[in-house]
PDB file of N, CA and C in Angstrom:
ATOM      1  N   MET A  28      -5.147 -10.375  30.572  1.00 55.00           N
ATOM      2  CA  MET A  28      -4.201 -11.042  29.363  1.00 55.00           C
ATOM      3  C   MET A  28      -3.442 -11.873  29.829  1.00 55.00           C
ATOM      4  N   ILE A  29      -2.922 -11.991  31.455  1.00 60.00           N
ATOM      5  CA  ILE A  29      -2.041 -13.125  32.213  1.00 60.00           C
ATOM      6  C   ILE A  29      -2.630 -13.858  33.201  1.00 60.00           C
ATOM      7  N   LYS A  30      -2.451 -14.975  33.063  1.00 69.00           N
ATOM      8  CA  LYS A  30      -3.059 -16.732  33.479  1.00 69.00           C
ATOM      9  C   LYS A  30      -1.745 -17.193  34.186  1.00 69.00           C
ATOM     10  N   TYR A  31      -2.732 -17.516  34.824  1.00 78.00           N
ATOM     11  CA  TYR A  31      -1.939 -18.289  36.189  1.00 78.00           C
ATOM     12  C   TYR A  31      -0.662 -17.957  36.912  1.00 78.00           C
ATOM     13  N   ASN A  32      -0.559 -16.493  37.030  1.00 80.00           N
ATOM     14  CA  ASN A  32       0.756 -15.852  37.091  1.00 80.00           C
ATOM     15  C   ASN A  32       2.271 -15.853  37.066  1.00 80.00           C
ATOM     16  N   HIS A  33       1.820 -15.553  35.147  1.00 81.00           N
ATOM     17  CA  HIS A  33       2.847 -15.828  34.325  1.00 81.00           C
ATOM     18  C   HIS A  33       3.502 -14.168  34.216  1.00 81.00           C
ATOM     19  N   PRO A  34       4.799 -13.995  34.263  1.00 86.00           N
ATOM     20  CA  PRO A  34       4.727 -12.690  33.839  1.00 86.00           C
ATOM     21  C   PRO A  34       4.493 -12.806  32.246  1.00 86.00           C
ATOM     22  N   PRO A  35       4.614 -10.934  32.118  1.00 86.00           N
ATOM     23  CA  PRO A  35       4.132 -11.013  31.683  1.00 86.00           C
ATOM     24  C   PRO A  35       5.079 -11.167  30.183  1.00 86.00           C
ATOM     25  N   MET A  36       4.516 -11.400  28.951  1.00 89.00           N
ATOM     26  CA  MET A  36       5.583 -11.671  27.715  1.00 89.00           C
ATOM     27  C   MET A  36       6.316 -10.611  27.041  1.00 89.00           C
ATOM     28  N   ALA A  37       7.564 -10.298  26.306  1.00 93.00           N
ATOM     29  CA  ALA A  37       7.670  -8.777  26.020  1.00 93.00           C
ATOM     30  C   ALA A  37       7.132  -9.087  24.296  1.00 93.00           C
ATOM     31  N   TRP A  38       7.415  -7.664  24.290  1.00 94.00           N
ATOM     32  CA  TRP A  38       6.705  -7.183  22.684  1.00 94.00           C
ATOM     33  C   TRP A  38       7.567  -8.168  21.211  1.00 94.00           C
ATOM     34  N   HIS A  39       8.359  -8.508  21.197  1.00 93.00           N
ATOM     35  CA  HIS A  39       8.880  -9.500  20.879  1.00 93.00           C
ATOM     36  C   HIS A  39       8.704 -10.924  20.758  1.00 93.00           C
ATOM     37  N   GLN A  40       8.318 -11.910  21.565  1.00 94.00           N
ATOM     38  CA  GLN A  40       8.051 -12.463  21.936  1.00 94.00           C
ATOM     39  C   GLN A  40       6.352 -12.842  21.551  1.00 94.00           C
ATOM     40  N   VAL A  41       6.004 -11.765  21.497  1.00 94.00           N
ATOM     41  CA  VAL A  41       3.992 -11.658  21.612  1.00 94.00           C
ATOM     42  C   VAL A  41       4.058 -11.520  19.754  1.00 94.00           C
ATOM     43  N   LEU A  42       4.692 -10.874  19.120  1.00 94.00           N
ATOM     44  CA  LEU A  42       4.752 -11.220  17.872  1.00 94.00           C
ATOM     45  C   LEU A  42       4.937 -12.027  17.274  1.00 94.00           C
ATOM     46  N   ASP A  43       6.256 -12.774  17.653  1.00 94.00           N
ATOM     47  CA  ASP A  43       7.078 -14.197  17.106  1.00 94.00           C
ATOM     48  C   ASP A  43       5.977 -15.326  17.368  1.00 94.00           C
ATOM     49  N   LEU A  44       4.445 -15.247  18.551  1.00 93.00           N
ATOM     50  CA  LEU A  44       3.930 -16.298  18.645  1.00 93.00           C
ATOM     51  C   LEU A  44       2.482 -15.829  17.714  1.00 93.00           C
ATOM     52  N   LEU A  45       2.708 -14.439  17.105  1.00 92.00           N
ATOM     53  CA  LEU A  45       1.374 -14.229  16.510  1.00 92.00           C
ATOM     54  C   LEU A  45       1.639 -14.952  14.819  1.00 92.00           C
ATOM     55  N   LEU A  46       3.079 -14.240  14.616  1.00 93.00           N
ATOM     56  CA  LEU A  46       3.971 -15.237  12.734  1.00 93.00           C
ATOM     57  C   LEU A  46       3.707 -16.352  13.051  1.00 93.00           C
ATOM     58  N   LYS A  47       3.743 -17.548  14.324  1.00 92.00           N
ATOM     59  CA  LYS A  47       3.481 -19.028  14.434  1.00 92.00           C
ATOM     60  C   LYS A  47       2.185 -19.258  14.400  1.00 92.00           C
ATOM     61  N   TYR A  48       1.368 -18.579  14.576  1.00 89.00           N
ATOM     62  CA  TYR A  48      -0.332 -18.467  15.095  1.00 89.00           C
ATOM     63  C   TYR A  48      -0.680 -18.381  13.361  1.00 89.00           C
ATOM     64  N   SER A  49      -0.034 -17.219  13.186  1.00 90.00           N
ATOM     65  CA  SER A  49      -0.639 -16.608  11.190  1.00 90.00           C
ATOM     66  C   SER A  49      -0.084 -17.912  10.195  1.00 90.00           C
ATOM     67  N   ASP A  50       0.948 -18.979  10.866  1.00 88.00           N
ATOM     68  CA  ASP A  50       1.808 -19.786   9.780  1.00 88.00           C
ATOM     69  C   ASP A  50      -0.072 -20.965   9.974  1.00 88.00           C
ATOM     70  N   TYR A  51      -0.562 -21.468  11.014  1.00 86.00           N
ATOM     71  CA  TYR A  51      -1.288 -22.333  10.662  1.00 86.00           C
ATOM     72  C   TYR A  51      -3.085 -21.308  11.030  1.00 86.00           C
ATOM     73  N   GLU A  52      -2.746 -20.893  10.991  1.00 82.00           N
ATOM     74  CA  GLU A  52      -4.062 -19.879  10.903  1.00 82.00           C
ATOM     75  C   GLU A  52      -4.466 -19.113   9.535  1.00 82.00           C
ATOM     76  N   VAL A  53      -3.570 -19.618   8.530  1.00 81.00           N
ATOM     77  CA  VAL A  53      -3.383 -19.450   6.750  1.00 81.00           C
ATOM     78  C   VAL A  53      -4.002 -20.249   5.934  1.00 81.00           C
ATOM     79  N   ARG A  54      -3.595 -21.812   7.012  1.00 80.00           N
ATOM     80  CA  ARG A  54      -4.144 -22.828   5.474  1.00 80.00           C
ATOM     81  C   ARG A  54      -5.722 -23.063   5.645  1.00 80.00           C
ATOM     82  N   GLY A  55      -5.958 -23.574   4.588  1.00 76.00           N
ATOM     83  CA  GLY A  55      -7.305 -23.797   4.763  1.00 76.00           C
ATOM     84  C   GLY A  55      -8.458 -22.738   4.512  1.00 76.00           C
ATOM     85  N   ASP A  56     -10.026 -23.213   4.938  1.00 78.00           N
ATOM     86  CA  ASP A  56     -10.949 -21.856   4.923  1.00 78.00           C
ATOM     87  C   ASP A  56     -10.209 -21.018   5.421  1.00 78.00           C
ATOM     88  N   LYS A  57      -9.735 -20.977   6.938  1.00 76.00           N
ATOM     89  CA  LYS A  57      -9.536 -20.126   7.974  1.00 76.00           C
ATOM     90  C   LYS A  57      -9.007 -19.022   7.111  1.00 76.00           C
ATOM     91  N   ARG A  58      -8.165 -19.061   6.134  1.00 82.00           N
ATOM     92  CA  ARG A  58      -7.561 -18.272   5.586  1.00 82.00           C
ATOM     93  C   ARG A  58      -8.860 -17.047   6.114  1.00 82.00           C
ATOM     94  N   LYS A  59     -10.468 -17.091   5.254  1.00 86.00           N
ATOM     95  CA  LYS A  59     -10.743 -15.846   4.833  1.00 86.00           C
ATOM     96  C   LYS A  59     -11.351 -14.710   6.879  1.00 86.00           C
ATOM     97  N   TYR A  60     -10.934 -15.692   7.073  1.00 89.00           N
ATOM     98  CA  TYR A  60     -11.103 -14.985   8.207  1.00 89.00           C
ATOM     99  C   TYR A  60     -10.067 -14.676   9.943  1.00 89.00           C
ATOM    100  N   TYR A  61      -9.317 -14.558   8.369  1.00 91.00           N
ATOM    101  CA  TYR A  61      -7.294 -14.314   9.403  1.00 91.00           C
ATOM    102  C   TYR A  61      -7.505 -13.210   9.684  1.00 91.00           C
ATOM    103  N   PRO A  62      -7.924 -12.017   8.681  1.00 94.00           N
ATOM    104  CA  PRO A  62      -7.870 -10.565   8.187  1.00 94.00           C
ATOM    105  C   PRO A  62      -8.233 -10.227   9.786  1.00 94.00           C
ATOM    106  N   ASN A  63      -9.924 -10.149   9.727  1.00 93.00           N
ATOM    107  CA  ASN A  63     -10.287  -9.932  10.813  1.00 93.00           C
ATOM    108  C   ASN A  63      -9.468 -10.692  12.161  1.00 93.00           C
ATOM    109  N   ARG A  64      -9.721 -11.849  12.316  1.00 91.00           N
ATOM    110  CA  ARG A  64      -9.386 -12.139  13.345  1.00 91.00           C
ATOM    111  C   ARG A  64      -7.941 -11.585  14.232  1.00 91.00           C
ATOM    112  N   VAL A  65      -7.138 -11.235  13.604  1.00 93.00           N
ATOM    113  CA  VAL A  65      -5.942 -10.864  13.595  1.00 93.00           C
ATOM    114  C   VAL A  65      -6.247  -9.154  14.065  1.00 93.00           C
ATOM    115  N   LYS A  66      -7.167  -8.530  13.866  1.00 93.00           N
ATOM    116  CA  LYS A  66      -7.304  -6.873  14.212  1.00 93.00           C
ATOM    117  C   LYS A  66      -7.852  -7.632  15.578  1.00 93.00           C
ATOM    118  N   GLN A  67      -8.789  -8.671  15.319  1.00 93.00           N
ATOM    119  CA  GLN A  67      -9.559  -8.185  16.584  1.00 93.00           C
ATOM    120  C   GLN A  67      -8.514  -8.530  17.959  1.00 93.00           C
ATOM    121  N   TRP A  68      -7.443  -8.989  17.903  1.00 90.00           N
ATOM    122  CA  TRP A  68      -6.565  -9.884  18.425  1.00 90.00           C
ATOM    123  C   TRP A  68      -5.416  -8.420  18.866  1.00 90.00           C
ATOM    124  N   PHE A  69      -5.645  -7.370  18.224  1.00 92.00           N
ATOM    125  CA  PHE A  69      -4.229  -6.070  18.247  1.00 92.00           C
ATOM    126  C   PHE A  69      -5.792  -5.257  18.797  1.00 92.00           C
ATOM    127  N   ALA A  70      -6.990  -5.332  19.296  1.00 90.00           N
ATOM    128  CA  ALA A  70      -7.852  -4.505  19.632  1.00 90.00           C
ATOM    129  C   ALA A  70      -7.129  -4.916  21.125  1.00 90.00           C
ATOM    130  N   TYR A  71      -7.385  -6.076  21.561  1.00 91.00           N
ATOM    131  CA  TYR A  71      -6.832  -6.714  22.514  1.00 91.00           C
ATOM    132  C   TYR A  71      -5.242  -6.087  23.019  1.00 91.00           C
ATOM    133  N   LEU A  72      -4.115  -6.503  22.884  1.00 94.00           N
ATOM    134  CA  LEU A  72      -3.137  -6.584  22.476  1.00 94.00           C
ATOM    135  C   LEU A  72      -2.973  -4.775  23.315  1.00 94.00           C
ATOM    136  N   ARG A  73      -3.139  -3.999  22.490  1.00 92.00           N
ATOM    137  CA  ARG A  73      -2.886  -2.436  22.941  1.00 92.00           C
ATOM    138  C   ARG A  73      -2.756  -2.566  24.020  1.00 92.00           C
ATOM    139  N   HIS A  74      -4.040  -2.649  24.908  1.00 91.00           N
ATOM    140  CA  HIS A  74      -3.953  -2.289  26.180  1.00 91.00           C
ATOM    141  C   HIS A  74      -2.861  -2.754  26.318  1.00 91.00           C
ATOM    142  N   ALA A  75      -2.726  -4.200  26.810  1.00 90.00           N
ATOM    143  CA  ALA A  75      -1.444  -3.998  27.742  1.00 90.00           C
ATOM    144  C   ALA A  75       0.393  -3.886  26.637  1.00 90.00           C
ATOM    145  N   TYR A  76       0.228  -3.559  25.091  1.00 94.00           N
ATOM    146  CA  TYR A  76       1.400  -3.143  24.443  1.00 94.00           C
ATOM    147  C   TYR A  76       0.824  -2.133  23.806  1.00 94.00           C
ATOM    148  N   PRO A  77       1.705  -1.055  24.215  1.00 93.00           N
ATOM    149  CA  PRO A  77       1.673   0.412  23.161  1.00 93.00           C
ATOM    150  C   PRO A  77       2.464  -0.288  21.781  1.00 93.00           C
ATOM    151  N   GLU A  78       3.265  -1.532  21.467  1.00 94.00           N
ATOM    152  CA  GLU A  78       3.238  -0.668  19.897  1.00 94.00           C
ATOM    153  C   GLU A  78       2.010  -1.643  19.309  1.00 94.00           C
ATOM    154  N   ALA A  79       2.177  -2.392  20.045  1.00 95.00           N
ATOM    155  CA  ALA A  79       0.087  -3.292  19.290  1.00 95.00           C
ATOM    156  C   ALA A  79      -0.688  -2.020  18.406  1.00 95.00           C
ATOM    157  N   ALA A  80      -0.192  -1.270  19.125  1.00 95.00           N
ATOM    158  CA  ALA A  80      -1.753  -0.018  18.934  1.00 95.00           C
ATOM    159  C   ALA A  80      -1.009   0.699  17.959  1.00 95.00           C
ATOM    160  N   ASP A  81       0.632   0.739  18.028  1.00 94.00           N
ATOM    161  CA  ASP A  81       1.204   1.369  16.041  1.00 94.00           C
ATOM    162  C   ASP A  81       1.184   0.573  15.684  1.00 94.00           C
ATOM    163  N   LEU A  82       1.625  -1.047  14.883  1.00 95.00           N
ATOM    164  CA  LEU A  82       1.031  -1.925  14.472  1.00 95.00           C
ATOM    165  C   LEU A  82      -0.261  -1.931  13.943  1.00 95.00           C
ATOM    166  N   PHE A  83      -1.118  -1.913  15.206  1.00 95.00           N
ATOM    167  CA  PHE A  83      -2.780  -2.184  14.457  1.00 95.00           C
ATOM    168  C   PHE A  83      -2.653  -0.821  13.465  1.00 95.00           C
ATOM    169  N   ARG A  84      -2.577   0.562  13.619  1.00 95.00           N
ATOM    170  CA  ARG A  84      -3.192   1.284  12.310  1.00 95.00           C
ATOM    171  C   ARG A  84      -2.268   1.217  11.757  1.00 95.00           C
ATOM    172  N   GLU A  85      -0.882   0.363  11.074  1.00 95.00           N
ATOM    173  CA  GLU A  85      -0.455   0.156  10.095  1.00 95.00           C
ATOM    174  C   GLU A  85      -1.012  -1.239   9.462  1.00 95.00           C
ATOM    175  N   ILE A  86      -1.761  -2.067   9.625  1.00 95.00           N
ATOM    176  CA  ILE A  86      -2.329  -2.575   8.960  1.00 95.00           C
ATOM    177  C   ILE A  86      -3.786  -3.421   9.079  1.00 95.00           C
ATOM    178  N   ARG A  87      -4.614  -1.948   9.889  1.00 94.00           N
ATOM    179  CA  ARG A  87      -5.732  -1.927   9.732  1.00 94.00           C
ATOM    180  C   ARG A  87      -6.673  -1.843   8.939  1.00 94.00           C
ATOM    181  N   THR A  88      -6.011  -1.038   7.777  1.00 95.00           N
ATOM    182  CA  THR A  88      -6.835  -1.448   6.192  1.00 95.00           C
ATOM    183  C   THR A  88      -6.075  -2.225   5.182  1.00 95.00           C
ATOM    184  N   PHE A  89      -5.313  -3.031   5.708  1.00 95.00           N
ATOM    185  CA  PHE A  89      -5.824  -4.266   4.809  1.00 95.00           C
ATOM    186  C   PHE A  89      -6.185  -5.544   4.332  1.00 95.00           C
ATOM    187  N   THR A  90      -6.258  -5.684   4.027  1.00 93.00           N
ATOM    188  CA  THR A  90      -7.796  -7.094   3.423  1.00 93.00           C
ATOM    189  C   THR A  90      -6.647  -8.248   3.375  1.00 93.00           C
ATOM    190  N   ASP A  91      -6.064  -8.404   2.733  1.00 92.00           N
ATOM    191  CA  ASP A  91      -5.196  -9.791   1.797  1.00 92.00           C
ATOM    192  C   ASP A  91      -4.154 -10.047   3.081  1.00 92.00           C
ATOM    193  N   VAL A  92      -4.022 -11.445   3.449  1.00 92.00           N
ATOM    194  CA  VAL A  92      -3.751 -12.213   4.516  1.00 92.00           C
ATOM    195  C   VAL A  92      -1.980 -12.130   4.015  1.00 92.00           C
ATOM    196  N   ALA A  93      -1.410 -12.103   2.896  1.00 92.00           N
ATOM    197  CA  ALA A  93      -0.363 -12.152   2.341  1.00 92.00           C
ATOM    198  C   ALA A  93      -0.073 -10.972   2.755  1.00 92.00           C
ATOM    199  N   THR A  94      -0.285 -10.056   2.843  1.00 95.00           N
ATOM    200  CA  THR A  94      -0.172  -8.338   3.114  1.00 95.00           C
ATOM    201  C   THR A  94      -0.022  -8.292   4.361  1.00 95.00           C
ATOM    202  N   ILE A  95      -0.488  -8.819   4.864  1.00 95.00           N
ATOM    203  CA  ILE A  95      -0.909  -8.457   6.738  1.00 95.00           C
ATOM    204  C   ILE A  95       0.733  -9.382   7.163  1.00 95.00           C
ATOM    205  N   VAL A  96       0.929 -10.561   6.758  1.00 94.00           N
ATOM    206  CA  VAL A  96       1.793 -11.717   7.188  1.00 94.00           C
ATOM    207  C   VAL A  96       2.724 -11.542   6.761  1.00 94.00           C
ATOM    208  N   THR A  97       2.888 -10.626   5.722  1.00 95.00           N
ATOM    209  CA  THR A  97       4.607 -10.158   4.886  1.00 95.00           C
ATOM    210  C   THR A  97       4.558  -9.016   5.956  1.00 95.00           C
ATOM    211  N   HIS A  98       4.044  -7.763   6.249  1.00 96.00           N
ATOM    212  CA  HIS A  98       3.991  -6.880   7.343  1.00 96.00           C
ATOM    213  C   HIS A  98       4.544  -7.700   8.565  1.00 96.00           C
ATOM    214  N   PHE A  99       4.213  -7.872   9.203  1.00 95.00           N
ATOM    215  CA  PHE A  99       4.672  -8.374  10.350  1.00 95.00           C
ATOM    216  C   PHE A  99       5.802  -9.019  10.816  1.00 95.00           C
ATOM    217  N   HIS A 100       5.611  -9.295   9.027  1.00 94.00           N
ATOM    218  CA  HIS A 100       7.308 -10.511   9.094  1.00 94.00           C
ATOM    219  C   HIS A 100       8.866  -9.238   8.855  1.00 94.00           C
ATOM    220  N   HIS A 101       8.091  -7.885   8.504  1.00 95.00           N
ATOM    221  CA  HIS A 101       8.876  -6.905   8.053  1.00 95.00           C
ATOM    222  C   HIS A 101       9.374  -6.338   9.512  1.00 95.00           C
ATOM    223  N   TYR A 102       7.877  -6.215  10.025  1.00 95.00           N
ATOM    224  CA  TYR A 102       8.713  -5.094  11.269  1.00 95.00           C
ATOM    225  C   TYR A 102       9.046  -5.671  12.140  1.00 95.00           C
ATOM    226  N   ARG A 103       8.714  -7.398  12.420  1.00 93.00           N
ATOM    227  CA  ARG A 103       9.620  -8.357  13.490  1.00 93.00           C
ATOM    228  C   ARG A 103      11.163  -7.940  13.159  1.00 93.00           C
ATOM    229  N   GLU A 104      11.642  -8.118  11.486  1.00 93.00           N
ATOM    230  CA  GLU A 104      12.961  -8.177  11.212  1.00 93.00           C
ATOM    231  C   GLU A 104      13.352  -6.142  11.685  1.00 93.00           C
ATOM    232  N   THR A 105      12.677  -5.284  11.719  1.00 92.00           N
ATOM    233  CA  THR A 105      13.307  -4.076  11.966  1.00 92.00           C
ATOM    234  C   THR A 105      13.254  -3.674  13.900  1.00 92.00           C
ATOM    235  N   LEU A 106      12.604  -5.235  14.483  1.00 87.00           N
ATOM    236  CA  LEU A 106      12.234  -5.722  15.377  1.00 87.00           C
ATOM    237  C   LEU A 106      14.322  -6.096  16.586  1.00 87.00           C
ATOM    238  N   ALA A 107      14.415  -6.439  15.291  1.00 83.00           N
ATOM    239  CA  ALA A 107      15.640  -7.710  15.519  1.00 83.00           C
ATOM    240  C   ALA A 107      16.793  -7.013  15.490  1.00 83.00           C
ATOM    241  N   ARG A 108      16.895  -5.468  14.265  1.00 80.00           N
ATOM    242  CA  ARG A 108      18.319  -4.951  14.314  1.00 80.00           C
ATOM    243  C   ARG A 108      18.487  -4.030  15.811  1.00 80.00           C
TER     244      ARG A 108
END
């Protein structure tokens, strides 16, 4: 997951990147693929970030883009507290 000897990102940075990705990915035709694509990301992320496994368990049954993105935003807000 780490390329060019960069230090690993903190979990909150990964989540911020995921939210930014979500903003781009939910526009247009790509929207219909977003739920599956983001869940595939979590399959990889949970190997490096234990928090990803917990968050994946929360979203794995969601099929609606808005529900997933809203859940990510709420989750990110709880990290900021």
